[in-house]
PDB file of C-alpha atoms in Angstrom:
ATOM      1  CA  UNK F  22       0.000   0.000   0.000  1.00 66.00           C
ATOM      2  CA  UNK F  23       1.149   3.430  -1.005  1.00 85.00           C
ATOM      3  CA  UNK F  24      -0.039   6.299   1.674  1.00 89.00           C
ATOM      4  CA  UNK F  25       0.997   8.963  -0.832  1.00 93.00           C
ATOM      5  CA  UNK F  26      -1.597   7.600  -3.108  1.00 93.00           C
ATOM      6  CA  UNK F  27      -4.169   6.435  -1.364  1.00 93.00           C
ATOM      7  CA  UNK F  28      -3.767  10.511   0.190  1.00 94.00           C
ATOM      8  CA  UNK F  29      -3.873  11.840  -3.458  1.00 95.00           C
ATOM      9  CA  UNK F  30      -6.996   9.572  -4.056  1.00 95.00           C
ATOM     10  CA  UNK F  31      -8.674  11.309  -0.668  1.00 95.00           C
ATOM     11  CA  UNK F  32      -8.030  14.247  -1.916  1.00 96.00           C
ATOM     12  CA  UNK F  33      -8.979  14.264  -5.048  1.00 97.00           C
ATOM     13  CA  UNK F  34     -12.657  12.869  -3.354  1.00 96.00           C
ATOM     14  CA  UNK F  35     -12.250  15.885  -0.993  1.00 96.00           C
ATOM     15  CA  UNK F  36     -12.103  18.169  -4.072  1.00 97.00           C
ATOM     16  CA  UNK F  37     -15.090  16.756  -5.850  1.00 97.00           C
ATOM     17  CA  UNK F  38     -17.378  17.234  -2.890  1.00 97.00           C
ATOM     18  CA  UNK F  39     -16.492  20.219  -1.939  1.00 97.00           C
ATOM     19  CA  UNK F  40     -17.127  21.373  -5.625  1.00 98.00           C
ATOM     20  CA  UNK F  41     -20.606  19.384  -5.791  1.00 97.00           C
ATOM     21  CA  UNK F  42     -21.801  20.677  -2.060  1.00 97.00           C
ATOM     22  CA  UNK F  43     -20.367  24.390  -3.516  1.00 97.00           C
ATOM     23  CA  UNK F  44     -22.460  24.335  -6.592  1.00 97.00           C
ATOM     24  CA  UNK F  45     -25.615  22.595  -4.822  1.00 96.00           C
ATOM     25  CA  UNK F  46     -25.514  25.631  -2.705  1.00 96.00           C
ATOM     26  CA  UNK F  47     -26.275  28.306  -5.601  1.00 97.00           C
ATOM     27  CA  UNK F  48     -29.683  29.617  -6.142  1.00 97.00           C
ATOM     28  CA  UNK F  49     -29.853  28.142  -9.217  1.00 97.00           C
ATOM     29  CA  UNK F  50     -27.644  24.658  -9.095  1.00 97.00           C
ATOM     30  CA  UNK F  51     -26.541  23.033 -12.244  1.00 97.00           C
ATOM     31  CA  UNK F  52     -27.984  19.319 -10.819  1.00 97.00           C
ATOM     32  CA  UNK F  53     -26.352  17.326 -13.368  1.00 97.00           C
ATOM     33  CA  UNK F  54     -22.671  19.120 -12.477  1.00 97.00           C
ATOM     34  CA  UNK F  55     -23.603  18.241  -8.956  1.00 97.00           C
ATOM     35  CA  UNK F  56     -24.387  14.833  -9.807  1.00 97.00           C
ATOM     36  CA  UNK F  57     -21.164  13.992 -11.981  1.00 97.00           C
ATOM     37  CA  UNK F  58     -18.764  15.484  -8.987  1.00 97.00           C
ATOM     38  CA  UNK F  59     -20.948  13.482  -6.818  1.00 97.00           C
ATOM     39  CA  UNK F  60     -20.599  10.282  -8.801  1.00 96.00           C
ATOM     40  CA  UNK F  61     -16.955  11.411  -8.592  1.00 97.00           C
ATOM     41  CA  UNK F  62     -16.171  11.783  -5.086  1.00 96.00           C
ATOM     42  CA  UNK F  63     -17.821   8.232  -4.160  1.00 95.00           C
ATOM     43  CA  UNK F  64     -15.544   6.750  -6.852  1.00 96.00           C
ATOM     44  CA  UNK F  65     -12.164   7.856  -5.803  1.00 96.00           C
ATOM     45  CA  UNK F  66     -13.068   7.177  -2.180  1.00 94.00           C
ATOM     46  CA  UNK F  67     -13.734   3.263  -3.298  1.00 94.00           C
ATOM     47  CA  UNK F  68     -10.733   3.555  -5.317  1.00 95.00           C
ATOM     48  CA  UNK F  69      -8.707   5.290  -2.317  1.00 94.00           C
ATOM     49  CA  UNK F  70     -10.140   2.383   0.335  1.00 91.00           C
ATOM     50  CA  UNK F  71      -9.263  -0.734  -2.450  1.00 92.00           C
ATOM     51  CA  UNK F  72      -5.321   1.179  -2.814  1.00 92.00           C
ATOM     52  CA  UNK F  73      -5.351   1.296   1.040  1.00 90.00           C
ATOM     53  CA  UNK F  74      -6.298  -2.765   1.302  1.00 88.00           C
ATOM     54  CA  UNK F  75      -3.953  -3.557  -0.535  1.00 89.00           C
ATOM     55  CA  UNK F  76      -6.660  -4.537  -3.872  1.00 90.00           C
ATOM     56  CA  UNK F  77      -6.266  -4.411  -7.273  1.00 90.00           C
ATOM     57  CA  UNK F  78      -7.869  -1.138  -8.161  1.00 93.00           C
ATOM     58  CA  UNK F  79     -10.034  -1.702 -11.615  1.00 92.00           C
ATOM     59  CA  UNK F  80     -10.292   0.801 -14.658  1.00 94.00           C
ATOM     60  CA  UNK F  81     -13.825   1.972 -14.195  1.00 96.00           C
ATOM     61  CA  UNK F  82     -16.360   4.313 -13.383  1.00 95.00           C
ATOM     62  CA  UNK F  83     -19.150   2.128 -12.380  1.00 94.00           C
ATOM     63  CA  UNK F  84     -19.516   2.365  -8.767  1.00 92.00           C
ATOM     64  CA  UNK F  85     -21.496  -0.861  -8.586  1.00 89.00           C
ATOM     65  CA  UNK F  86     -18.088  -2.485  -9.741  1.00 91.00           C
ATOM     66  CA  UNK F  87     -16.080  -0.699  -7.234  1.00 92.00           C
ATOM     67  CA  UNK F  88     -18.484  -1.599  -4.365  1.00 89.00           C
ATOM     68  CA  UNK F  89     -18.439  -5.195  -5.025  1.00 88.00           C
ATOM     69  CA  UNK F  90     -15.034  -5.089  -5.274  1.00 90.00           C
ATOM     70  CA  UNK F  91     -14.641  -3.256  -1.894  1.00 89.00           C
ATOM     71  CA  UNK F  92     -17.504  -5.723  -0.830  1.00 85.00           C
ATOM     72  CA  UNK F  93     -15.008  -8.896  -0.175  1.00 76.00           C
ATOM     73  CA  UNK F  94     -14.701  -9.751   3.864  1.00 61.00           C
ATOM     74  CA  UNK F  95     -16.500  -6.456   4.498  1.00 64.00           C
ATOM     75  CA  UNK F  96     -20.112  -6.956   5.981  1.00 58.00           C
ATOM     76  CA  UNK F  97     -21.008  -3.043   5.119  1.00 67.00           C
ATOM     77  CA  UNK F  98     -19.791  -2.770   1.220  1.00 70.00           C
ATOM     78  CA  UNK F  99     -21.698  -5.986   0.747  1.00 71.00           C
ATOM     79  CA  UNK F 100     -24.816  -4.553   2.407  1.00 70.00           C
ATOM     80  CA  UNK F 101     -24.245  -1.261   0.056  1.00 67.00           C
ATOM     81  CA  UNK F 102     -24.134  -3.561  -3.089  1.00 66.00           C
ATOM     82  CA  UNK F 103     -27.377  -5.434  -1.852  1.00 67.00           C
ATOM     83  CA  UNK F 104     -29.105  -2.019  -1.350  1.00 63.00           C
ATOM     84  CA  UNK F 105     -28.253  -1.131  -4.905  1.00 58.00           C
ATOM     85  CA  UNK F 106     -29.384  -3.701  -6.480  1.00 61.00           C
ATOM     86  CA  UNK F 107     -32.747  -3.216  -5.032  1.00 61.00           C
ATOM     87  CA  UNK F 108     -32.800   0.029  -6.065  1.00 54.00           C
ATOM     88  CA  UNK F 109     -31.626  -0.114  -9.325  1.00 54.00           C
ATOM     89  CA  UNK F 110     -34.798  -2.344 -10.225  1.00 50.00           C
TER      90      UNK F 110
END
């Protein structure tokens, strides 16, 4: 595991939700900017936690992917991928 990355990973998370919240805080928020930094930030945290595990990080966007990934011996990412499987129906 590389701290340096797994930091720059954190960060770049940081960055994206600070520029989602920022913009979802206008009068008149552009939703679907919101949405993409959103989508964003949740990525690069999944990506930071699979760097700081020691995982194989994968080359996608899909956060379903990265969950179930994440999901392995961990009780909580595998309840996360349940819940979006419900609600992706």
């Amino acid at each position: 595991m590389n701290i340096d990355t797994v930091s720059n990973w954190l960060r770049k998370a940081e960055n994206d939700l600070q520029t989602g919240n920022n913009e979802l805080g206008r009068d008149d928020p552009i939703t679907d900017t919101v949405c993409f930094h959103m989508q964003q930030c949740c990525e690069k945290y999944l990506k930071g936690f699979l760097i700081f595990h020691g995982k194989e990080v994968p080359c996608t966007h899909s956060l379903a992917a990265l969950i179930a990934r994440c999901a392995g011996d961990r009780c909580g990412f595998s309840q996360l991928a349940s819940a979006g499987r419900r609600s992706s129906h």
